[in-house]
JSON list of C-alpha atoms in Angstrom, two decimals:
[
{"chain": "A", "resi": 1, "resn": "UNK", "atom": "CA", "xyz": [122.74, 52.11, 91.84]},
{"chain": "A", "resi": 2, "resn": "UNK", "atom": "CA", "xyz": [123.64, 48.74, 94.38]},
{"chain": "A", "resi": 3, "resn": "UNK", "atom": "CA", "xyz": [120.97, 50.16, 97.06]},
{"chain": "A", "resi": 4, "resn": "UNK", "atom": "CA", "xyz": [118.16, 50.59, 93.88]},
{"chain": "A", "resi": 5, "resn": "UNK", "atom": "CA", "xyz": [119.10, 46.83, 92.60]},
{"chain": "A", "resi": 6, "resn": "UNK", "atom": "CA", "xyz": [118.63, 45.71, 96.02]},
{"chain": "A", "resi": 7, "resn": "UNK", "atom": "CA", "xyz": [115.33, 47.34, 96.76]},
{"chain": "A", "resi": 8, "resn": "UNK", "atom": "CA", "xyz": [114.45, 46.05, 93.54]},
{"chain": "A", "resi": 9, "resn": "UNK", "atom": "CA", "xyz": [115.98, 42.60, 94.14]},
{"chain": "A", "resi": 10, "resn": "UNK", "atom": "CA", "xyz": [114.15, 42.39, 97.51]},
{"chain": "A", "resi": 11, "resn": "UNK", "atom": "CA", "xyz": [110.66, 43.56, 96.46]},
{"chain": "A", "resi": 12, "resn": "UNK", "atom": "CA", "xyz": [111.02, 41.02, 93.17]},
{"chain": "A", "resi": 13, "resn": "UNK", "atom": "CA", "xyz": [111.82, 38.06, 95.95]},
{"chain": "A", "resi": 14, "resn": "UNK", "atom": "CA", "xyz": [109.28, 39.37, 98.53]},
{"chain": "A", "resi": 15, "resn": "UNK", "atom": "CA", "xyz": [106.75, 38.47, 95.92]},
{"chain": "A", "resi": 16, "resn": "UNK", "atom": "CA", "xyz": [107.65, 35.25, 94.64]},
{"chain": "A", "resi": 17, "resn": "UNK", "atom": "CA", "xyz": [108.00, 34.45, 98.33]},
{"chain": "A", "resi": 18, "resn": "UNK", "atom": "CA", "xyz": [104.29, 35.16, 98.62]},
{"chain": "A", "resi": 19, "resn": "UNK", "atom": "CA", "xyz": [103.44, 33.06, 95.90]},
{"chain": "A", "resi": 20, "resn": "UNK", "atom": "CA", "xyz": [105.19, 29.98, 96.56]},
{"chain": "A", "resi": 21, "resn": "UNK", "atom": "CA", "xyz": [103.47, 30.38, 100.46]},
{"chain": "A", "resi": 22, "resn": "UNK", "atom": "CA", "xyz": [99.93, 30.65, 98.82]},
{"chain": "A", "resi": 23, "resn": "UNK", "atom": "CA", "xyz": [100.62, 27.24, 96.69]},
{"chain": "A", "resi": 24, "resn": "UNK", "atom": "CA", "xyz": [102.09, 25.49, 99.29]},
{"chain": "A", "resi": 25, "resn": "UNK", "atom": "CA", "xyz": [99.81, 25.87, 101.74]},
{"chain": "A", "resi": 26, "resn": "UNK", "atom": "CA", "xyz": [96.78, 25.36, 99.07]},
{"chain": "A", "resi": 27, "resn": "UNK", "atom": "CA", "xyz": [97.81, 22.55, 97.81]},
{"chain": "A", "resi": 28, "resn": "UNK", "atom": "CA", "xyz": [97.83, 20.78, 101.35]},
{"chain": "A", "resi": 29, "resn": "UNK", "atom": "CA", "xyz": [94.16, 22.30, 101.90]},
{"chain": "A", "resi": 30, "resn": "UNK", "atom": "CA", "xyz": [92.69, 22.11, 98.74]},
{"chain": "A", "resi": 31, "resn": "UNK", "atom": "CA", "xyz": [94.04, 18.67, 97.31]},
{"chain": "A", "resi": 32, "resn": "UNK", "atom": "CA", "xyz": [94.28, 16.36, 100.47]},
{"chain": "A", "resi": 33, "resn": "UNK", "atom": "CA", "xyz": [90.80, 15.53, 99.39]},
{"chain": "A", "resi": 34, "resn": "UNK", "atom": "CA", "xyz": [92.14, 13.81, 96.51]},
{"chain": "A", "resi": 35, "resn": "UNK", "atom": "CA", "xyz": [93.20, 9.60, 97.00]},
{"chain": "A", "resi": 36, "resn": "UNK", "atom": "CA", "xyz": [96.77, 10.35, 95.26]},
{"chain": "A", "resi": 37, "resn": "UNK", "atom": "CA", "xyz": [97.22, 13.22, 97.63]},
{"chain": "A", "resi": 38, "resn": "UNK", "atom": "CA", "xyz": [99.17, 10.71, 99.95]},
{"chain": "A", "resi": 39, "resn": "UNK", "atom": "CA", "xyz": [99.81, 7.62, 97.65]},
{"chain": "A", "resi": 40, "resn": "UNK", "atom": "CA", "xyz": [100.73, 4.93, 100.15]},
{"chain": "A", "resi": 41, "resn": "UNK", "atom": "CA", "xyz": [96.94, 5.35, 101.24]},
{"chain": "A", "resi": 42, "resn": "UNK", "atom": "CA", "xyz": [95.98, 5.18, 97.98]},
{"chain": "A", "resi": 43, "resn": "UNK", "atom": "CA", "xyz": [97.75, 1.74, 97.29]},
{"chain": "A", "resi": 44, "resn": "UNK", "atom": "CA", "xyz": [96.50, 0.57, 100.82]},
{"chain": "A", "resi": 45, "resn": "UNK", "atom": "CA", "xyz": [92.55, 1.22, 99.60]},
{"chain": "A", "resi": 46, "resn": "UNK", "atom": "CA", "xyz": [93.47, -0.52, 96.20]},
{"chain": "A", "resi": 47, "resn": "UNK", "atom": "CA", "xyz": [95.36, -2.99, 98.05]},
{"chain": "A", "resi": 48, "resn": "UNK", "atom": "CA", "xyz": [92.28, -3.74, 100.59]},
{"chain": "A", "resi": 49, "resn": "UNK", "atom": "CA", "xyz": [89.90, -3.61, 97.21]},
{"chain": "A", "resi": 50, "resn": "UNK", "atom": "CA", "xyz": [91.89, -7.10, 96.41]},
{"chain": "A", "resi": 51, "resn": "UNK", "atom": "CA", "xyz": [91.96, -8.90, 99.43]},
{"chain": "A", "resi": 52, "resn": "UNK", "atom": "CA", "xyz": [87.81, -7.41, 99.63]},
{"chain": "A", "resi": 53, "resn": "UNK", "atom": "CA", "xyz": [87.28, -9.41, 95.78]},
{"chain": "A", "resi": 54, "resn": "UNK", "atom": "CA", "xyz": [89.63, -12.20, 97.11]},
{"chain": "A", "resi": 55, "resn": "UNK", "atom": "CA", "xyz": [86.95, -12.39, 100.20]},
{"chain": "A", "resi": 56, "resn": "UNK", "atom": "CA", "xyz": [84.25, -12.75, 97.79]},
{"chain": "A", "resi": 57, "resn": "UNK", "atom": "CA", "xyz": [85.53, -15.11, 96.04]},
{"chain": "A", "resi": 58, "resn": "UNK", "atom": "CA", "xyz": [86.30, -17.85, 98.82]},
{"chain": "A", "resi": 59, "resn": "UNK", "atom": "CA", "xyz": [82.99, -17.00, 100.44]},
{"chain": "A", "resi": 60, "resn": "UNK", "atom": "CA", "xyz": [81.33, -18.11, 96.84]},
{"chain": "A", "resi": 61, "resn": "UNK", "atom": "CA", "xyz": [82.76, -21.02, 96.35]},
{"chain": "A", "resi": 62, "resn": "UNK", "atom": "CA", "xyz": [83.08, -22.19, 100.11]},
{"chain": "A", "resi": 63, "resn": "UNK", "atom": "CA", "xyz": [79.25, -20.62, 101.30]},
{"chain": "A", "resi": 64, "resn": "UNK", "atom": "CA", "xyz": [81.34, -19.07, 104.34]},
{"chain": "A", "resi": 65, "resn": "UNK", "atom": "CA", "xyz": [83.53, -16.22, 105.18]},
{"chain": "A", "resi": 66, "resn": "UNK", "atom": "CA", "xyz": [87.50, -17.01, 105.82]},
{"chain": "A", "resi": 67, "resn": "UNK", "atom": "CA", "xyz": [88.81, -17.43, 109.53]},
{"chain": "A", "resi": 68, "resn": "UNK", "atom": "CA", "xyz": [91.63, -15.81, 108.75]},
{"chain": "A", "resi": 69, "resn": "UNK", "atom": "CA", "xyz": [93.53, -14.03, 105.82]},
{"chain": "A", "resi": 70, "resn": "UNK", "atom": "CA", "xyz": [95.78, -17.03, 105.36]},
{"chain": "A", "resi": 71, "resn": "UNK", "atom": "CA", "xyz": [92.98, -19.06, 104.30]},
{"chain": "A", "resi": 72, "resn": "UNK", "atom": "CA", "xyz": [92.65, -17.02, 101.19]},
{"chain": "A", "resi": 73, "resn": "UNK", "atom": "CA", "xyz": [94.05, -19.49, 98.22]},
{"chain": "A", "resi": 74, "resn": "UNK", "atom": "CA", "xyz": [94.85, -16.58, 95.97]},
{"chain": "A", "resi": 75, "resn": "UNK", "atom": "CA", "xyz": [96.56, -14.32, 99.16]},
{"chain": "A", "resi": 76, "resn": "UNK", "atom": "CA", "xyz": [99.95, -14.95, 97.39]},
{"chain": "A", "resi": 77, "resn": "UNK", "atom": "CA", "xyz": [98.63, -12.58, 94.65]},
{"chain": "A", "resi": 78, "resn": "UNK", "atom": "CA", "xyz": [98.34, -9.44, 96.96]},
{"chain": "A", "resi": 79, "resn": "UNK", "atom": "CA", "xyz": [101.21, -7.47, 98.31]},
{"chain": "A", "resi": 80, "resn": "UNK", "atom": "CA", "xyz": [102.07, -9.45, 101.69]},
{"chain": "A", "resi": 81, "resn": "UNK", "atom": "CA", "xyz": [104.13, -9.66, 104.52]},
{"chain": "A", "resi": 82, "resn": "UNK", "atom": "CA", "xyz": [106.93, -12.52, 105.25]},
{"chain": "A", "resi": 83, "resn": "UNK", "atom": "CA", "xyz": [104.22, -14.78, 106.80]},
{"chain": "A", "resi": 84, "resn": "UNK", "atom": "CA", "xyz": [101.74, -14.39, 103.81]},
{"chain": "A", "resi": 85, "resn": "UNK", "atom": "CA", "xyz": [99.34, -11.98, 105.37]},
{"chain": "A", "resi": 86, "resn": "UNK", "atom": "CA", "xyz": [98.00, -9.74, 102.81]},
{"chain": "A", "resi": 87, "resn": "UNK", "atom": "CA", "xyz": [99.36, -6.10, 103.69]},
{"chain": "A", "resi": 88, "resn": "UNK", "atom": "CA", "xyz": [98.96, -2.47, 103.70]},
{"chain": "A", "resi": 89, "resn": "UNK", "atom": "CA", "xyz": [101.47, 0.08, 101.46]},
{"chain": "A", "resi": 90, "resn": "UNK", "atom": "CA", "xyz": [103.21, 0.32, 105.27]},
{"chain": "A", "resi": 91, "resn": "UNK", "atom": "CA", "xyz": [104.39, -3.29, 105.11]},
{"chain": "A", "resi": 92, "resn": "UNK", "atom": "CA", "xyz": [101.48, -4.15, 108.46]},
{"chain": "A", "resi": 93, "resn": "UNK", "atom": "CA", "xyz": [99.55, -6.76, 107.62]},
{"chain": "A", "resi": 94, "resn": "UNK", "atom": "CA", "xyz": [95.81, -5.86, 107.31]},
{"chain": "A", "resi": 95, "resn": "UNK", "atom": "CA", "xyz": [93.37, -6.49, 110.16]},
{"chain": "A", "resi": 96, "resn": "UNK", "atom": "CA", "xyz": [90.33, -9.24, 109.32]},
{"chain": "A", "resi": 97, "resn": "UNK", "atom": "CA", "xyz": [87.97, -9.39, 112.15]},
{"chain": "A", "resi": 98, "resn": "UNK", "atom": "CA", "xyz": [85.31, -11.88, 110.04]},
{"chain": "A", "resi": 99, "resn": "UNK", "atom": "CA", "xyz": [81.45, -12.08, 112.05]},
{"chain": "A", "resi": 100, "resn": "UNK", "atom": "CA", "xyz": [78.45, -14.97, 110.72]},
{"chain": "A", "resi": 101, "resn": "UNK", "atom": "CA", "xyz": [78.02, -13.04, 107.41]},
{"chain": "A", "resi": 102, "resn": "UNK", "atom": "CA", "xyz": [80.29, -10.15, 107.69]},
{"chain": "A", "resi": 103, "resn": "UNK", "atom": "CA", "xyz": [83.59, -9.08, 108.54]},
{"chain": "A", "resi": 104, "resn": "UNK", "atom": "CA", "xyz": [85.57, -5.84, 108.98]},
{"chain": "A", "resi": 105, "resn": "UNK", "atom": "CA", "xyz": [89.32, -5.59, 106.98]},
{"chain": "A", "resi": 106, "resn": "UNK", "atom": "CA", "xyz": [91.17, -2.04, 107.47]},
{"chain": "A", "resi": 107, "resn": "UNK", "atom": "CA", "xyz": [94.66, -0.69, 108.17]},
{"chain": "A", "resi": 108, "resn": "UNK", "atom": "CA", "xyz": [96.07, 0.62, 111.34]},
{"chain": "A", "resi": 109, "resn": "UNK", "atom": "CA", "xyz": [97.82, 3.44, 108.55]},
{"chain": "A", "resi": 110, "resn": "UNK", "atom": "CA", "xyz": [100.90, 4.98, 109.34]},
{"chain": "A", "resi": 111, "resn": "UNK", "atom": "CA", "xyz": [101.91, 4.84, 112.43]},
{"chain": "A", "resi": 112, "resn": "UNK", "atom": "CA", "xyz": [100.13, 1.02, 113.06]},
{"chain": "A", "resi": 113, "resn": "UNK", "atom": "CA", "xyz": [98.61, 1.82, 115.70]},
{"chain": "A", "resi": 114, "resn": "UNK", "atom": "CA", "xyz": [94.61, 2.17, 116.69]},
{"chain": "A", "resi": 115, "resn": "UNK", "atom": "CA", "xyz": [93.40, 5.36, 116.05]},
{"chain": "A", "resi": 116, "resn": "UNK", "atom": "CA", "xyz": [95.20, 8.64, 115.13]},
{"chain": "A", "resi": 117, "resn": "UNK", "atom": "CA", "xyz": [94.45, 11.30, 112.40]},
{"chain": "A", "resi": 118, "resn": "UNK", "atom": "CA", "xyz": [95.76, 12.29, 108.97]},
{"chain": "A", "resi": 119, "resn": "UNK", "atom": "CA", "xyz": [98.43, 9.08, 107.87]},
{"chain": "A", "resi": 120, "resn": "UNK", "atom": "CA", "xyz": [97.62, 7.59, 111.27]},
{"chain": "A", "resi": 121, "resn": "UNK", "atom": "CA", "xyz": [94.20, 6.97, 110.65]},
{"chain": "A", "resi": 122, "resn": "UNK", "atom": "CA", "xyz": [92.59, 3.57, 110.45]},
{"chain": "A", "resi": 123, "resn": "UNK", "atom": "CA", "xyz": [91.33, 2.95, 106.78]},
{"chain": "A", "resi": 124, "resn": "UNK", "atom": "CA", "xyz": [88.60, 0.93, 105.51]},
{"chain": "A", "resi": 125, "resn": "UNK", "atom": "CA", "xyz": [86.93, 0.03, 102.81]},
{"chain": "A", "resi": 126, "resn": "UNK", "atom": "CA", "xyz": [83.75, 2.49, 103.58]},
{"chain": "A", "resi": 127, "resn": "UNK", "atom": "CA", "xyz": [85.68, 5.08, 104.40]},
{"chain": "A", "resi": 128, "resn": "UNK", "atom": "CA", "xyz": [84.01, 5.79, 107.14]},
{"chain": "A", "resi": 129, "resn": "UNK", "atom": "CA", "xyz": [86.98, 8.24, 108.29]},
{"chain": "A", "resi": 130, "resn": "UNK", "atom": "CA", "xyz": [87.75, 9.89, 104.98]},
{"chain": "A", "resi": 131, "resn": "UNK", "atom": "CA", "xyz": [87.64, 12.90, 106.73]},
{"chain": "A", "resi": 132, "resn": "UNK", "atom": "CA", "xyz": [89.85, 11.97, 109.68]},
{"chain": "A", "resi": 133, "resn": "UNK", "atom": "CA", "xyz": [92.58, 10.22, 107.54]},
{"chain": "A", "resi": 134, "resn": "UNK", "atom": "CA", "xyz": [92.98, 13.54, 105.30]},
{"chain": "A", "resi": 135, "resn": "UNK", "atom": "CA", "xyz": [97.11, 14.33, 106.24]},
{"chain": "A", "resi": 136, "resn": "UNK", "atom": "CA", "xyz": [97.28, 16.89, 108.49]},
{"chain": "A", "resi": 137, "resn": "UNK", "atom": "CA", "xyz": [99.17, 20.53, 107.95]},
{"chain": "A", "resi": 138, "resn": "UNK", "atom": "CA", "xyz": [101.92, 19.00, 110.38]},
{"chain": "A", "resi": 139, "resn": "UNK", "atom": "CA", "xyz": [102.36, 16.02, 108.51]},
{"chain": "A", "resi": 140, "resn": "UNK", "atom": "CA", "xyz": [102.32, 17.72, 104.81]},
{"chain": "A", "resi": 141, "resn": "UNK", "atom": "CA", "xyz": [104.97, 20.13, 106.32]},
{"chain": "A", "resi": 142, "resn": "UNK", "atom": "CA", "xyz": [107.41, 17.68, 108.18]},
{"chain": "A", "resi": 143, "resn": "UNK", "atom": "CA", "xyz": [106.80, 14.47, 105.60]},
{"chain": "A", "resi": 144, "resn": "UNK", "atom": "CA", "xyz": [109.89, 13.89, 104.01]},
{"chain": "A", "resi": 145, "resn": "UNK", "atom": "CA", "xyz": [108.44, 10.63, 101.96]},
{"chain": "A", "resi": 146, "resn": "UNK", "atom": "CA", "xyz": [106.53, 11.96, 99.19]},
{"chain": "A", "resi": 147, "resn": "UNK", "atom": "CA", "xyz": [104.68, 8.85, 99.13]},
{"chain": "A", "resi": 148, "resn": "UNK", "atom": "CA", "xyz": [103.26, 9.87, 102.97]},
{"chain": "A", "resi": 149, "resn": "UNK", "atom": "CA", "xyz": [102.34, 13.31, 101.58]},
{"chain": "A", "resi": 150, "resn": "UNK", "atom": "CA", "xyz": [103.37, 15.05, 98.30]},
{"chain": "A", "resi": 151, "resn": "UNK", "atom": "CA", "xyz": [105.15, 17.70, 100.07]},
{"chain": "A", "resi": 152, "resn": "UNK", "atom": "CA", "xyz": [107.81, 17.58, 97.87]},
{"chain": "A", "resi": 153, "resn": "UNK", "atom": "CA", "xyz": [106.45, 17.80, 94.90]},
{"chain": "A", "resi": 154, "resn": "UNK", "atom": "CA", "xyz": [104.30, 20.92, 95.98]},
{"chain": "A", "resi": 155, "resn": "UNK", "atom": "CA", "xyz": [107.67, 22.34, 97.36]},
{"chain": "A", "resi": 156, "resn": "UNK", "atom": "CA", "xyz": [109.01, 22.10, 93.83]},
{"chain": "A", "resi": 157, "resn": "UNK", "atom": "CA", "xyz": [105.99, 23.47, 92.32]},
{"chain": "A", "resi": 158, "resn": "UNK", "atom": "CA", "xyz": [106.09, 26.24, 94.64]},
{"chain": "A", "resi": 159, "resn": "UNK", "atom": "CA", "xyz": [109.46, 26.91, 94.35]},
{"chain": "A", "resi": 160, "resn": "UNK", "atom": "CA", "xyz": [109.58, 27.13, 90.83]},
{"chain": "A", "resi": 161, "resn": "UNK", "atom": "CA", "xyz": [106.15, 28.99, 90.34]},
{"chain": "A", "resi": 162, "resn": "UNK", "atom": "CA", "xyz": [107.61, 31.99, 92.85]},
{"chain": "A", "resi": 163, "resn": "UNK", "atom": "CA", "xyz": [111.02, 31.99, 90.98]},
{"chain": "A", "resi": 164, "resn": "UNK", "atom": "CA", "xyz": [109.29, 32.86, 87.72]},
{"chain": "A", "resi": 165, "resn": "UNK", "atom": "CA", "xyz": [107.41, 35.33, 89.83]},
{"chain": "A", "resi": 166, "resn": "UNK", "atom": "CA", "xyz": [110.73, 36.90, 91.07]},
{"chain": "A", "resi": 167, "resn": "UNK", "atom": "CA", "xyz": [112.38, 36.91, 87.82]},
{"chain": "A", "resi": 168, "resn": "UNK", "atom": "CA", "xyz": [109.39, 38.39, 86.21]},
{"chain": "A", "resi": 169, "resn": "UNK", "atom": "CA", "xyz": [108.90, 40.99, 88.80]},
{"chain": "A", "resi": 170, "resn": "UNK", "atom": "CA", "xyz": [112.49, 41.93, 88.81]},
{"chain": "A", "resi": 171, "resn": "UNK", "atom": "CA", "xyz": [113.28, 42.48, 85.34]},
{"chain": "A", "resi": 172, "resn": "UNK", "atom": "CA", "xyz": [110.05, 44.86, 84.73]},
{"chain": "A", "resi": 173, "resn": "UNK", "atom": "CA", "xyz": [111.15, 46.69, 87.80]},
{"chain": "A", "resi": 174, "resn": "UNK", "atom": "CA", "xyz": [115.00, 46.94, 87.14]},
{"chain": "A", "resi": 175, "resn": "UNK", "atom": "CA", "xyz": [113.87, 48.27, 83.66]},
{"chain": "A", "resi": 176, "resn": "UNK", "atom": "CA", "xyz": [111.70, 50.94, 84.67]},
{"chain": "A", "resi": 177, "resn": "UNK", "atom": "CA", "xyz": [114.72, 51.69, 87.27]},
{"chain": "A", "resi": 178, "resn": "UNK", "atom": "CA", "xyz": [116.85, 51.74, 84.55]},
{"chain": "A", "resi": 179, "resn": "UNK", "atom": "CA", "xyz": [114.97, 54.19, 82.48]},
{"chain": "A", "resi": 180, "resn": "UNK", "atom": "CA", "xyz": [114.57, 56.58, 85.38]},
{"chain": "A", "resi": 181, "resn": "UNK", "atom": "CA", "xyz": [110.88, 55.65, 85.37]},
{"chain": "A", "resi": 182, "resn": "UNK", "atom": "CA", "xyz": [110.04, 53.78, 88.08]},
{"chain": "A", "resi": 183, "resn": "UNK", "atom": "CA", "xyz": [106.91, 53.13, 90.05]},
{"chain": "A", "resi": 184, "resn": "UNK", "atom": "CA", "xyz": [105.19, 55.53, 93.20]},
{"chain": "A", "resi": 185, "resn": "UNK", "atom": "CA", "xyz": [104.99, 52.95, 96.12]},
{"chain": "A", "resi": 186, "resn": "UNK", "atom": "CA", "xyz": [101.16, 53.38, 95.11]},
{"chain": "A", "resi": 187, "resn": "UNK", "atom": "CA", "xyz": [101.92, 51.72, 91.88]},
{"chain": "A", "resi": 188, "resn": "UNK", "atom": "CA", "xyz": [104.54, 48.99, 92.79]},
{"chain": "A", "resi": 189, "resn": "UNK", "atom": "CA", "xyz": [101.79, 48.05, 95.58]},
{"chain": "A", "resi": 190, "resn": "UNK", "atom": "CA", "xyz": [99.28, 47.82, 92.94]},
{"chain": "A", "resi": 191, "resn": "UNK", "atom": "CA", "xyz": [101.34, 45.98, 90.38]},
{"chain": "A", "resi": 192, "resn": "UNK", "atom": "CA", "xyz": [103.16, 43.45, 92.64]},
{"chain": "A", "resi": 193, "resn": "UNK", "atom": "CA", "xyz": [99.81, 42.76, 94.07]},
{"chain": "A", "resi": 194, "resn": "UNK", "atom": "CA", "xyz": [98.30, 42.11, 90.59]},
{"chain": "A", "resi": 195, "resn": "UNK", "atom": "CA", "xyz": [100.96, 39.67, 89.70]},
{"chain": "A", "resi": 196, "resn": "UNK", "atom": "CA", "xyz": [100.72, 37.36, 92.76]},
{"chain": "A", "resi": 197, "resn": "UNK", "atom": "CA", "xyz": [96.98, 37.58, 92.38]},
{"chain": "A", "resi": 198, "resn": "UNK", "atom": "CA", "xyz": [96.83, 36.42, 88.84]},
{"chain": "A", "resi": 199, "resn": "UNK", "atom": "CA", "xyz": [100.05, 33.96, 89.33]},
{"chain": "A", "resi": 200, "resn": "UNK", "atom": "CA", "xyz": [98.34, 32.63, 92.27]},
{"chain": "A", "resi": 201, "resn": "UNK", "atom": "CA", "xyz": [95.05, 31.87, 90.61]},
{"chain": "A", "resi": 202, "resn": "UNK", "atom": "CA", "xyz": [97.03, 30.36, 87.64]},
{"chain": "A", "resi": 203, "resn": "UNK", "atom": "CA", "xyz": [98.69, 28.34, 90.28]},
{"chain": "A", "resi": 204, "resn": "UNK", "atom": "CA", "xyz": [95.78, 26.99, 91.98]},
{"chain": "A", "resi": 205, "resn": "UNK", "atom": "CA", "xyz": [94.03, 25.89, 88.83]},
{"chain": "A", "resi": 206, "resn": "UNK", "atom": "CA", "xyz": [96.36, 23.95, 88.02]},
{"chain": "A", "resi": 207, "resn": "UNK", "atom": "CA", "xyz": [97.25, 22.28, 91.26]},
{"chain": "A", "resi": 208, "resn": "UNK", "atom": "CA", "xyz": [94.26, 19.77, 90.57]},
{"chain": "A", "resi": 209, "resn": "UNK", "atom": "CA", "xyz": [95.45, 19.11, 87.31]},
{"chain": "A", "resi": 210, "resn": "UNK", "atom": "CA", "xyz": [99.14, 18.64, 88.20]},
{"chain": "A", "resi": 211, "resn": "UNK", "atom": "CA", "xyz": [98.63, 16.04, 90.53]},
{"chain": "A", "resi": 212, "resn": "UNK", "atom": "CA", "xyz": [95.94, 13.86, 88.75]},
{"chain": "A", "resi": 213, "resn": "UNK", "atom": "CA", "xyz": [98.60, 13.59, 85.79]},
{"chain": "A", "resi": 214, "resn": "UNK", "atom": "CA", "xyz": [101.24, 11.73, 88.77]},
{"chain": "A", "resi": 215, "resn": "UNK", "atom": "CA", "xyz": [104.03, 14.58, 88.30]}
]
């Protein structure tokens, strides 16, 4: 009876192992596409929309562009460091390189530094490297801020979404078991695969929707 309930036990965990692999590792590839996928560069786009309209505003009413950040009467208004410098979700204060009649205003991201990829990346306004500021498997998987990556809240999701799995698995198994009518390996293969399948394509429809509600 214990070496049945532990074949059972371990088949039953197996699969809800399985799932919560699939949705963690989808979530990172499928959803780091999406702005809340890491949320401090979310707030550093909308903060950098601000100081952009704040830009606008002083180069209206003064018919030229701001030397420096500083200049900006409103500045106070936007999320800043200790000197006044309108900054980035990190705490860095924003880099303003104004031309004759343009000017370029991004983060250094993460790390504040030039350069790098995923939550290193430099980010501007055009996001003109979207693609290279998307986190990076390494970063999803070591991130311990969920506000860097939402690791943790995929982990969660994951982890709960396989238990169910597990629990599900194991008490349809453990009754057949119980009844003496249990499953050819044919069968179990066929069944087990079935549920992570379907619990799998459950769980990666609603991925999307779970993180555009902010859970």
């Amino acid at each position: 009876m214990l070496r049945r309930l532990l074949r059972t036990l371990t088949i039953a965990l197996l699969c809800g192992f399985v799932i919560f692999v699939i949705l963690f590792v989808a979530a990172w590839y499928d959803l780091r596409k999406y702005r809340d996928f890491s949320s401090r560069q979310g707030s550093t786009r909308h903060l950098m929309r601000g100081v952009e309209l704040l830009i606008e505003k002083y180069q209206k009413e003064h018919g030229s562009l701001p030397q420096k950040l500083t200049d900006l009467p409103d500045a106070n208004q936007i999320w800043s460091t200790p000197d006044g410098i309108p900054a980035d979700a990190w705490d860095r204060a924003f880099q303003y390189h104004p031309r004759e009649t343009s000017y370029e205003l991004f983060s250094f991201g993460s790390d504040g530094k030039v350069g790098g990829i995923g939550l290193n990346a430099d980010l501007y306004l055009d996001e003109r490297n979207r693609k290279k500021s998307m986190v990076t498997f390494s970063q999803y998987l070591l991130s311990s801020d969920d506000s860097e990556a939402r690791r943790n809240t995929f982990l969660h999701v994951g982890t709960m979404a396989g238990g169910f799995v597990a629990l599900y698995i194991f008490c349809v198994l453990w009754t057949l078991e119980r009844a003496d009518d249990r499953m050819t390996p044919r069968h179990l293969i066929l069944f087990a695969g079935a549920i992570v399948l379907i619990s799998s394509a459950i769980g990666l429809f609603l991925l999307p929707v779970h993180l555009s509600s902010g859970h």
